[in-house]
GROMACS .gro file of C-alpha atoms in nm:
model
  431
    1UNK     CA    1   9.216  18.549  13.707
    2UNK     CA    2   9.212  18.316  13.349
    3UNK     CA    3   8.963  18.353  13.179
    4UNK     CA    4   8.817  18.651  13.333
    5UNK     CA    5   9.143  18.852  13.241
    6UNK     CA    6   9.062  19.005  12.854
    7UNK     CA    7   8.982  19.371  12.959
    8UNK     CA    8   9.311  19.415  13.173
    9UNK     CA    9   9.533  19.423  12.886
   10UNK     CA   10   9.313  19.660  12.669
   11UNK     CA   11   9.285  19.901  13.008
   12UNK     CA   12   9.704  19.953  13.124
   13UNK     CA   13   9.773  20.066  12.791
   14UNK     CA   14   9.483  20.320  12.763
   15UNK     CA   15   9.528  20.494  13.137
   16UNK     CA   16   9.791  20.758  13.221
   17UNK     CA   17  10.134  20.537  13.342
   18UNK     CA   18  10.054  20.655  13.713
   19UNK     CA   19   9.667  20.544  13.717
   20UNK     CA   20   9.800  20.192  13.598
   21UNK     CA   21  10.027  20.210  13.890
   22UNK     CA   22   9.681  20.231  14.100
   23UNK     CA   23   9.498  20.002  13.908
   24UNK     CA   24   9.755  19.750  13.954
   25UNK     CA   25   9.873  19.786  14.281
   26UNK     CA   26   9.543  19.846  14.445
   27UNK     CA   27   9.222  19.817  14.201
   28UNK     CA   28   9.257  19.442  14.085
   29UNK     CA   29   9.335  19.373  14.473
   30UNK     CA   30   8.983  19.442  14.558
   31UNK     CA   31   8.869  19.052  14.428
   32UNK     CA   32   9.165  18.861  14.657
   33UNK     CA   33   9.016  19.101  14.937
   34UNK     CA   34   8.687  18.938  14.802
   35UNK     CA   35   8.835  18.574  14.857
   36UNK     CA   36   9.000  18.658  15.234
   37UNK     CA   37   8.658  18.809  15.313
   38UNK     CA   38   8.453  18.504  15.229
   39UNK     CA   39   8.691  18.267  15.409
   40UNK     CA   40   8.645  18.497  15.734
   41UNK     CA   41   8.246  18.402  15.703
   42UNK     CA   42   8.312  18.043  15.583
   43UNK     CA   43   8.593  17.954  15.826
   44UNK     CA   44   8.765  17.604  15.678
   45UNK     CA   45   8.721  17.559  15.325
   46UNK     CA   46   8.610  17.243  15.163
   47UNK     CA   47   8.896  17.074  14.975
   48UNK     CA   48   8.712  17.095  14.694
   49UNK     CA   49   8.722  17.492  14.737
   50UNK     CA   50   9.129  17.471  14.822
   51UNK     CA   51   9.199  17.266  14.486
   52UNK     CA   52   8.991  17.482  14.244
   53UNK     CA   53   9.153  17.826  14.385
   54UNK     CA   54   9.494  17.679  14.365
   55UNK     CA   55   9.427  17.500  14.006
   56UNK     CA   56   9.298  17.832  13.872
   57UNK     CA   57   9.553  18.007  14.009
   58UNK     CA   58   9.836  17.853  13.869
   59UNK     CA   59   9.687  17.879  13.511
   60UNK     CA   60   9.683  18.226  13.560
   61UNK     CA   61  10.011  18.270  13.661
   62UNK     CA   62  10.159  18.064  13.366
   63UNK     CA   63   9.919  18.223  13.098
   64UNK     CA   64   9.982  18.575  13.210
   65UNK     CA   65  10.355  18.503  13.222
   66UNK     CA   66  10.336  18.350  12.910
   67UNK     CA   67  10.191  18.604  12.761
   68UNK     CA   68  10.363  18.870  12.881
   69UNK     CA   69  10.668  18.730  12.662
   70UNK     CA   70  10.482  18.788  12.345
   71UNK     CA   71  10.390  19.170  12.438
   72UNK     CA   72  10.601  19.456  12.241
   73UNK     CA   73  10.394  19.720  12.386
   74UNK     CA   74  10.523  19.785  12.756
   75UNK     CA   75  10.211  19.856  12.921
   76UNK     CA   76  10.043  19.541  12.761
   77UNK     CA   77  10.330  19.345  12.866
   78UNK     CA   78  10.334  19.486  13.239
   79UNK     CA   79   9.968  19.440  13.225
   80UNK     CA   80  10.002  19.074  13.152
   81UNK     CA   81  10.226  19.038  13.469
   82UNK     CA   82   9.931  19.154  13.695
   83UNK     CA   83   9.768  18.849  13.565
   84UNK     CA   84  10.073  18.632  13.624
   85UNK     CA   85  10.147  18.846  14.001
   86UNK     CA   86   9.783  18.769  14.055
   87UNK     CA   87   9.789  18.393  13.990
   88UNK     CA   88  10.135  18.407  14.240
   89UNK     CA   89   9.892  18.539  14.540
   90UNK     CA   90   9.643  18.298  14.437
   91UNK     CA   91   9.877  18.012  14.479
   92UNK     CA   92   9.956  18.130  14.799
   93UNK     CA   93   9.624  18.159  14.933
   94UNK     CA   94   9.527  17.818  14.782
   95UNK     CA   95   9.805  17.629  14.962
   96UNK     CA   96   9.687  17.832  15.262
   97UNK     CA   97   9.313  17.677  15.215
   98UNK     CA   98   9.459  17.369  15.143
   99UNK     CA   99   9.650  17.330  15.476
  100UNK     CA  100   9.281  17.497  15.652
  101UNK     CA  101   9.122  17.190  15.461
  102UNK     CA  102   9.393  16.889  15.600
  103UNK     CA  103   9.415  17.102  15.912
  104UNK     CA  104   9.749  17.169  15.894
  105UNK     CA  105   9.803  17.498  16.088
  106UNK     CA  106  10.214  17.524  15.910
  107UNK     CA  107  10.100  17.510  15.585
  108UNK     CA  108   9.815  17.743  15.660
  109UNK     CA  109   9.994  18.007  15.795
  110UNK     CA  110  10.300  17.995  15.541
  111UNK     CA  111  10.071  18.008  15.237
  112UNK     CA  112   9.853  18.251  15.351
  113UNK     CA  113  10.164  18.475  15.522
  114UNK     CA  114  10.358  18.455  15.101
  115UNK     CA  115   9.992  18.566  14.949
  116UNK     CA  116   9.914  18.868  15.149
  117UNK     CA  117  10.288  19.023  15.179
  118UNK     CA  118  10.276  18.955  14.787
  119UNK     CA  119   9.998  19.148  14.750
  120UNK     CA  120  10.205  19.442  14.920
  121UNK     CA  121  10.496  19.340  14.789
  122UNK     CA  122  10.312  19.312  14.381
  123UNK     CA  123  10.152  19.710  14.499
  124UNK     CA  124  10.508  19.832  14.575
  125UNK     CA  125  10.689  19.703  14.249
  126UNK     CA  126  10.454  19.714  13.950
  127UNK     CA  127  10.390  20.073  14.094
  128UNK     CA  128  10.739  20.125  14.034
  129UNK     CA  129  10.729  19.920  13.715
  130UNK     CA  130  10.418  20.129  13.521
  131UNK     CA  131  10.583  20.470  13.703
  132UNK     CA  132  10.937  20.376  13.485
  133UNK     CA  133  10.708  20.252  13.167
  134UNK     CA  134  10.519  20.642  13.238
  135UNK     CA  135  10.885  20.860  13.226
  136UNK     CA  136  11.027  20.607  12.915
  137UNK     CA  137  10.678  20.738  12.735
  138UNK     CA  138  10.682  21.088  12.839
  139UNK     CA  139  11.036  21.097  12.731
  140UNK     CA  140  10.978  20.918  12.364
  141UNK     CA  141  10.636  20.936  12.333
  142UNK     CA  142  10.548  20.532  12.261
  143UNK     CA  143  10.512  20.192  12.467
  144UNK     CA  144  10.667  19.999  12.137
  145UNK     CA  145  10.965  19.841  12.301
  146UNK     CA  146  11.096  19.735  11.925
  147UNK     CA  147  11.177  20.092  11.815
  148UNK     CA  148  11.378  20.185  12.162
  149UNK     CA  149  11.708  20.082  12.283
  150UNK     CA  150  11.986  20.276  12.442
  151UNK     CA  151  11.796  20.478  12.696
  152UNK     CA  152  12.079  20.361  12.980
  153UNK     CA  153  12.266  20.685  12.808
  154UNK     CA  154  11.970  20.938  12.847
  155UNK     CA  155  11.777  20.805  13.110
  156UNK     CA  156  12.032  20.666  13.341
  157UNK     CA  157  11.773  20.651  13.641
  158UNK     CA  158  11.494  20.491  13.489
  159UNK     CA  159  11.697  20.271  13.344
  160UNK     CA  160  11.810  20.165  13.658
  161UNK     CA  161  11.506  20.206  13.839
  162UNK     CA  162  11.348  19.962  13.649
  163UNK     CA  163  11.590  19.714  13.630
  164UNK     CA  164  11.554  19.743  14.033
  165UNK     CA  165  11.160  19.671  13.958
  166UNK     CA  166  11.223  19.391  13.734
  167UNK     CA  167  11.442  19.213  13.960
  168UNK     CA  168  11.193  19.234  14.242
  169UNK     CA  169  10.912  19.121  13.996
  170UNK     CA  170  11.116  18.795  13.883
  171UNK     CA  171  11.137  18.686  14.227
  172UNK     CA  172  11.530  18.749  14.286
  173UNK     CA  173  11.703  18.881  14.601
  174UNK     CA  174  11.782  19.102  14.749
  175UNK     CA  175  11.437  19.292  14.707
  176UNK     CA  176  11.066  19.209  14.834
  177UNK     CA  177  10.922  18.978  14.565
  178UNK     CA  178  11.221  18.696  14.688
  179UNK     CA  179  11.074  18.729  15.001
  180UNK     CA  180  10.651  18.656  14.951
  181UNK     CA  181  10.744  18.384  14.672
  182UNK     CA  182  10.966  18.178  14.894
  183UNK     CA  183  10.716  18.188  15.173
  184UNK     CA  184  10.488  18.043  14.945
  185UNK     CA  185  10.750  17.774  14.813
  186UNK     CA  186  10.796  17.709  15.157
  187UNK     CA  187  10.397  17.637  15.218
  188UNK     CA  188  10.383  17.394  14.941
  189UNK     CA  189  10.694  17.226  15.067
  190UNK     CA  190  10.590  17.185  15.390
  191UNK     CA  191  10.239  17.022  15.243
  192UNK     CA  192  10.453  16.755  15.128
  193UNK     CA  193  10.384  16.623  15.451
  194UNK     CA  194  10.033  16.574  15.454
  195UNK     CA  195   9.953  16.204  15.415
  196UNK     CA  196   9.752  16.226  15.101
  197UNK     CA  197   9.833  16.136  14.734
  198UNK     CA  198   9.598  16.440  14.566
  199UNK     CA  199   9.766  16.677  14.784
  200UNK     CA  200  10.153  16.567  14.743
  201UNK     CA  201  10.061  16.532  14.340
  202UNK     CA  202   9.875  16.910  14.352
  203UNK     CA  203  10.149  17.066  14.533
  204UNK     CA  204  10.435  16.932  14.331
  205UNK     CA  205  10.235  17.078  14.031
  206UNK     CA  206  10.230  17.378  14.210
  207UNK     CA  207  10.630  17.389  14.299
  208UNK     CA  208  10.704  17.304  13.913
  209UNK     CA  209  10.407  17.566  13.798
  210UNK     CA  210  10.578  17.829  14.019
  211UNK     CA  211  10.937  17.738  13.933
  212UNK     CA  212  10.887  17.764  13.540
  213UNK     CA  213  10.680  18.117  13.611
  214UNK     CA  214  10.964  18.262  13.741
  215UNK     CA  215  11.212  18.137  13.485
  216UNK     CA  216  11.005  18.289  13.222
  217UNK     CA  217  10.977  18.591  13.428
  218UNK     CA  218  11.322  18.611  13.401
  219UNK     CA  219  11.330  18.571  13.020
  220UNK     CA  220  11.072  18.852  12.975
  221UNK     CA  221  11.243  19.141  13.190
  222UNK     CA  222  11.542  19.052  13.075
  223UNK     CA  223  11.425  19.066  12.693
  224UNK     CA  224  11.239  19.408  12.812
  225UNK     CA  225  11.565  19.570  12.986
  226UNK     CA  226  11.784  19.473  12.752
  227UNK     CA  227  11.516  19.595  12.444
  228UNK     CA  228  11.467  19.890  12.576
  229UNK     CA  229  11.769  20.066  12.756
  230UNK     CA  230  12.074  19.834  12.611
  231UNK     CA  231  12.254  19.847  12.301
  232UNK     CA  232  12.185  20.139  12.035
  233UNK     CA  233  11.840  20.312  11.972
  234UNK     CA  234  11.643  20.171  11.714
  235UNK     CA  235  11.509  20.507  11.564
  236UNK     CA  236  11.513  20.876  11.604
  237UNK     CA  237  11.261  20.910  11.873
  238UNK     CA  238  11.518  20.695  12.078
  239UNK     CA  239  11.827  20.834  12.007
  240UNK     CA  240  11.691  21.234  12.062
  241UNK     CA  241  11.575  21.156  12.442
  242UNK     CA  242  11.639  21.436  12.679
  243UNK     CA  243  11.783  21.320  13.046
  244UNK     CA  244  11.564  21.216  13.272
  245UNK     CA  245  11.643  21.507  13.571
  246UNK     CA  246  11.296  21.544  13.686
  247UNK     CA  247  11.310  21.519  14.024
  248UNK     CA  248  10.888  21.484  14.070
  249UNK     CA  249  10.907  21.179  13.863
  250UNK     CA  250  11.242  21.024  13.988
  251UNK     CA  251  11.191  21.080  14.351
  252UNK     CA  252  10.830  20.872  14.404
  253UNK     CA  253  11.023  20.633  14.184
  254UNK     CA  254  11.332  20.601  14.374
  255UNK     CA  255  11.116  20.557  14.696
  256UNK     CA  256  10.936  20.264  14.585
  257UNK     CA  257  11.287  20.104  14.496
  258UNK     CA  258  11.379  20.182  14.876
  259UNK     CA  259  11.067  20.023  14.992
  260UNK     CA  260  11.125  19.716  14.786
  261UNK     CA  261  11.541  19.668  14.967
  262UNK     CA  262  11.398  19.743  15.297
  263UNK     CA  263  11.164  19.409  15.280
  264UNK     CA  264  11.414  19.238  15.109
  265UNK     CA  265  11.670  19.258  15.367
  266UNK     CA  266  11.441  19.299  15.628
  267UNK     CA  267  11.166  19.061  15.630
  268UNK     CA  268  11.093  18.988  16.001
  269UNK     CA  269  10.983  19.369  16.067
  270UNK     CA  270  10.754  19.317  15.768
  271UNK     CA  271  10.616  19.033  15.912
  272UNK     CA  272  10.432  19.255  16.191
  273UNK     CA  273  10.188  19.411  15.910
  274UNK     CA  274  10.078  19.088  15.786
  275UNK     CA  275  10.015  18.923  16.112
  276UNK     CA  276   9.673  19.044  16.206
  277UNK     CA  277   9.510  18.982  15.820
  278UNK     CA  278   9.668  18.623  15.832
  279UNK     CA  279   9.534  18.512  16.206
  280UNK     CA  280   9.224  18.626  16.087
  281UNK     CA  281   9.194  18.386  15.793
  282UNK     CA  282   9.350  18.133  15.954
  283UNK     CA  283   9.294  18.154  16.324
  284UNK     CA  284   9.647  18.086  16.422
  285UNK     CA  285   9.953  18.311  16.498
  286UNK     CA  286  10.287  18.343  16.273
  287UNK     CA  287  10.480  18.345  16.593
  288UNK     CA  288  10.466  17.986  16.614
  289UNK     CA  289  10.672  17.915  16.325
  290UNK     CA  290  11.017  17.907  16.341
  291UNK     CA  291  11.235  18.218  16.291
  292UNK     CA  292  11.485  18.031  16.093
  293UNK     CA  293  11.332  18.025  15.730
  294UNK     CA  294  11.330  18.472  15.814
  295UNK     CA  295  11.635  18.470  15.874
  296UNK     CA  296  11.747  18.196  15.627
  297UNK     CA  297  11.600  18.470  15.361
  298UNK     CA  298  11.786  18.772  15.528
  299UNK     CA  299  12.122  18.596  15.493
  300UNK     CA  300  12.069  18.534  15.122
  301UNK     CA  301  11.924  18.899  15.065
  302UNK     CA  302  12.240  19.065  15.272
  303UNK     CA  303  12.494  18.805  15.058
  304UNK     CA  304  12.309  18.937  14.726
  305UNK     CA  305  12.309  19.291  14.823
  306UNK     CA  306  12.653  19.261  14.919
  307UNK     CA  307  12.743  19.097  14.574
  308UNK     CA  308  12.595  19.414  14.417
  309UNK     CA  309  12.764  19.642  14.609
  310UNK     CA  310  13.059  19.454  14.533
  311UNK     CA  311  13.020  19.473  14.186
  312UNK     CA  312  12.927  19.870  14.183
  313UNK     CA  313  13.252  19.902  14.380
  314UNK     CA  314  13.460  19.755  14.149
  315UNK     CA  315  13.309  19.918  13.851
  316UNK     CA  316  13.355  20.275  13.964
  317UNK     CA  317  13.718  20.159  14.064
  318UNK     CA  318  13.796  20.025  13.711
  319UNK     CA  319  13.622  20.406  13.587
  320UNK     CA  320  13.845  20.560  13.788
  321UNK     CA  321  14.166  20.435  13.713
  322UNK     CA  322  14.105  20.433  13.353
  323UNK     CA  323  13.980  20.783  13.371
  324UNK     CA  324  14.124  20.976  13.029
  325UNK     CA  325  14.311  20.616  12.945
  326UNK     CA  326  13.980  20.483  12.783
  327UNK     CA  327  13.978  20.498  12.333
  328UNK     CA  328  13.647  20.391  12.203
  329UNK     CA  329  13.657  20.205  11.879
  330UNK     CA  330  13.298  20.098  11.648
  331UNK     CA  331  13.148  19.774  11.813
  332UNK     CA  332  13.314  19.428  11.601
  333UNK     CA  333  13.032  19.358  11.374
  334UNK     CA  334  13.156  19.053  11.248
  335UNK     CA  335  13.318  19.167  10.932
  336UNK     CA  336  13.024  19.397  10.808
  337UNK     CA  337  13.183  19.714  10.772
  338UNK     CA  338  12.886  19.956  10.880
  339UNK     CA  339  12.725  19.801  11.167
  340UNK     CA  340  12.348  19.941  11.253
  341UNK     CA  341  12.092  19.923  11.509
  342UNK     CA  342  11.923  19.655  11.271
  343UNK     CA  343  12.178  19.373  11.392
  344UNK     CA  344  12.066  19.357  11.687
  345UNK     CA  345  11.834  19.157  11.864
  346UNK     CA  346  11.484  19.262  11.853
  347UNK     CA  347  11.196  19.175  12.115
  348UNK     CA  348  11.048  18.937  11.890
  349UNK     CA  349  11.414  18.746  11.840
  350UNK     CA  350  11.478  18.746  12.168
  351UNK     CA  351  11.196  18.565  12.263
  352UNK     CA  352  11.161  18.348  11.927
  353UNK     CA  353  11.358  18.073  12.057
  354UNK     CA  354  11.132  17.969  12.369
  355UNK     CA  355  10.780  18.084  12.226
  356UNK     CA  356  10.846  17.842  11.918
  357UNK     CA  357  10.855  17.531  12.097
  358UNK     CA  358  10.519  17.681  12.213
  359UNK     CA  359  10.326  17.728  11.952
  360UNK     CA  360   9.968  17.577  12.007
  361UNK     CA  361   9.905  17.803  12.284
  362UNK     CA  362   9.908  18.131  12.070
  363UNK     CA  363   9.739  18.247  11.766
  364UNK     CA  364  10.001  18.420  11.529
  365UNK     CA  365   9.918  18.727  11.312
  366UNK     CA  366  10.207  18.790  11.019
  367UNK     CA  367  10.238  19.056  10.810
  368UNK     CA  368  10.523  18.993  10.545
  369UNK     CA  369  10.630  19.157  10.269
  370UNK     CA  370  10.921  18.955  10.148
  371UNK     CA  371  11.229  19.093   9.978
  372UNK     CA  372  11.261  19.064   9.593
  373UNK     CA  373  11.529  19.142   9.359
  374UNK     CA  374  11.889  19.136   9.449
  375UNK     CA  375  11.827  19.537   9.549
  376UNK     CA  376  11.479  19.525   9.721
  377UNK     CA  377  11.310  19.868   9.724
  378UNK     CA  378  11.092  19.720  10.075
  379UNK     CA  379  11.070  19.456  10.258
  380UNK     CA  380  10.901  19.407  10.636
  381UNK     CA  381  10.799  19.164  10.886
  382UNK     CA  382  10.583  19.210  11.164
  383UNK     CA  383  10.400  18.984  11.414
  384UNK     CA  384  10.111  19.004  11.643
  385UNK     CA  385   9.992  18.770  11.869
  386UNK     CA  386   9.616  18.753  11.978
  387UNK     CA  387   9.500  18.598  12.295
  388UNK     CA  388   9.418  18.270  12.246
  389UNK     CA  389   9.098  18.292  12.523
  390UNK     CA  390   9.002  18.605  12.351
  391UNK     CA  391   9.075  18.487  11.988
  392UNK     CA  392   8.876  18.112  11.976
  393UNK     CA  393   8.605  18.174  12.259
  394UNK     CA  394   8.502  18.584  12.349
  395UNK     CA  395   8.561  18.677  11.934
  396UNK     CA  396   8.308  18.435  11.850
  397UNK     CA  397   8.040  18.477  12.125
  398UNK     CA  398   8.061  18.881  12.056
  399UNK     CA  399   8.044  18.802  11.643
  400UNK     CA  400   7.716  18.578  11.733
  401UNK     CA  401   7.588  18.826  11.963
  402UNK     CA  402   7.610  19.126  11.663
  403UNK     CA  403   7.502  18.875  11.433
  404UNK     CA  404   7.152  18.809  11.674
  405UNK     CA  405   7.107  19.177  11.738
  406UNK     CA  406   7.146  19.309  11.353
  407UNK     CA  407   6.856  19.135  11.259
  408UNK     CA  408   6.616  19.403  11.507
  409UNK     CA  409   6.765  19.673  11.384
  410UNK     CA  410   6.486  19.761  11.185
  411UNK     CA  411   6.291  19.817  11.511
  412UNK     CA  412   6.527  20.119  11.565
  413UNK     CA  413   6.365  20.318  11.282
  414UNK     CA  414   6.335  20.653  11.420
  415UNK     CA  415   5.993  20.704  11.381
  416UNK     CA  416   5.815  20.778  11.677
  417UNK     CA  417   5.459  20.597  11.558
  418UNK     CA  418   5.659  20.305  11.549
  419UNK     CA  419   5.793  20.323  11.904
  420UNK     CA  420   5.444  20.352  12.024
  421UNK     CA  421   5.306  20.039  11.831
  422UNK     CA  422   5.595  19.852  12.013
  423UNK     CA  423   5.536  19.981  12.317
  424UNK     CA  424   5.152  19.874  12.299
  425UNK     CA  425   5.237  19.514  12.145
  426UNK     CA  426   5.453  19.489  12.488
  427UNK     CA  427   5.221  19.594  12.741
  428UNK     CA  428   4.951  19.400  12.560
  429UNK     CA  429   5.151  19.112  12.578
  430UNK     CA  430   5.271  19.157  12.948
  431UNK     CA  431   4.869  19.154  13.020
   0.00000   0.00000   0.00000
């Protein structure tokens, strides 16, 4: 949760991708487990606790997805999305706590069911995304999305599996993220029936924030997928990538992708897995909930799956009918006779229109060398966005701490007699 999130975006790029998958899927959930265990001790939480958890979670979800959009390092991008998803889980738990605090069993059950199911769902689709990122890194030896591009041609399996993970994390049908996020929505909408102005105001804020988080997640992953896998290669690294035909890499990812689909199209069967933890926290039984919401979610997922299959069949049919009849030409480059990869969107330019409206929320660090003369020999532009909390809160504290401790550097002289003297002085003071 924000503001205790700063270690995560630094930890994930440093770890191997399969370790990042375990960190994101399992390790960071131990804090959520701690919250749930505490609830079993205290029973009904106070209203202040419920409001606090919901508010912190909303801030974390918005903060995480907003900074994910700004990232060029693929694993830092996924790390910020872990912060976002912990926020979504917290929104579900906060909604459930409000239901307990105001004695509304339906809100409590839906909130905790959505939050706990999202713990499971996130551990699946985020593992899939980290393993996909590891596959890309294994072939290209870089995590910088700005120098990739066109990898779908050489890495089709990884590209499709990354796309499935992206759809799931954005909360779109027919995959698992859709089910848990909609349950959280249902819980908040049911909470609007509670006859209390502050509850209604808080839940309207929560619903709006969760909708905005989903929108920004779509923006972020459409950027990530398109810049990495579509278009033309932006460097020699991306141009000379070997095919991803290693089954030891792709089979685990396929298994995770299948799990995202199974949970998305068969939500009723997954409810059995979360029945016990939800009942432990709420004291209620999920069976008292109407089955209509689950049937509706299943129907939506099945329609979405049918639409995707229909589009795939159409594409395959078109390729079959036009086989040996397709002629290849240069892409129209708006009158330029030598189109190249520099004419494509970059990750920065893709997100720039959205981010430019939110300038106060970032600390931007520019590195610019402007072109000079008619035929400039060199010019470059790079933009790095620092975490605003780290830049304005943590860094000043660390620098102040370093300044204070530097005043005592003379004590570490390397002289044994000095150390004995300090020890004797300390013993004297203690006595």
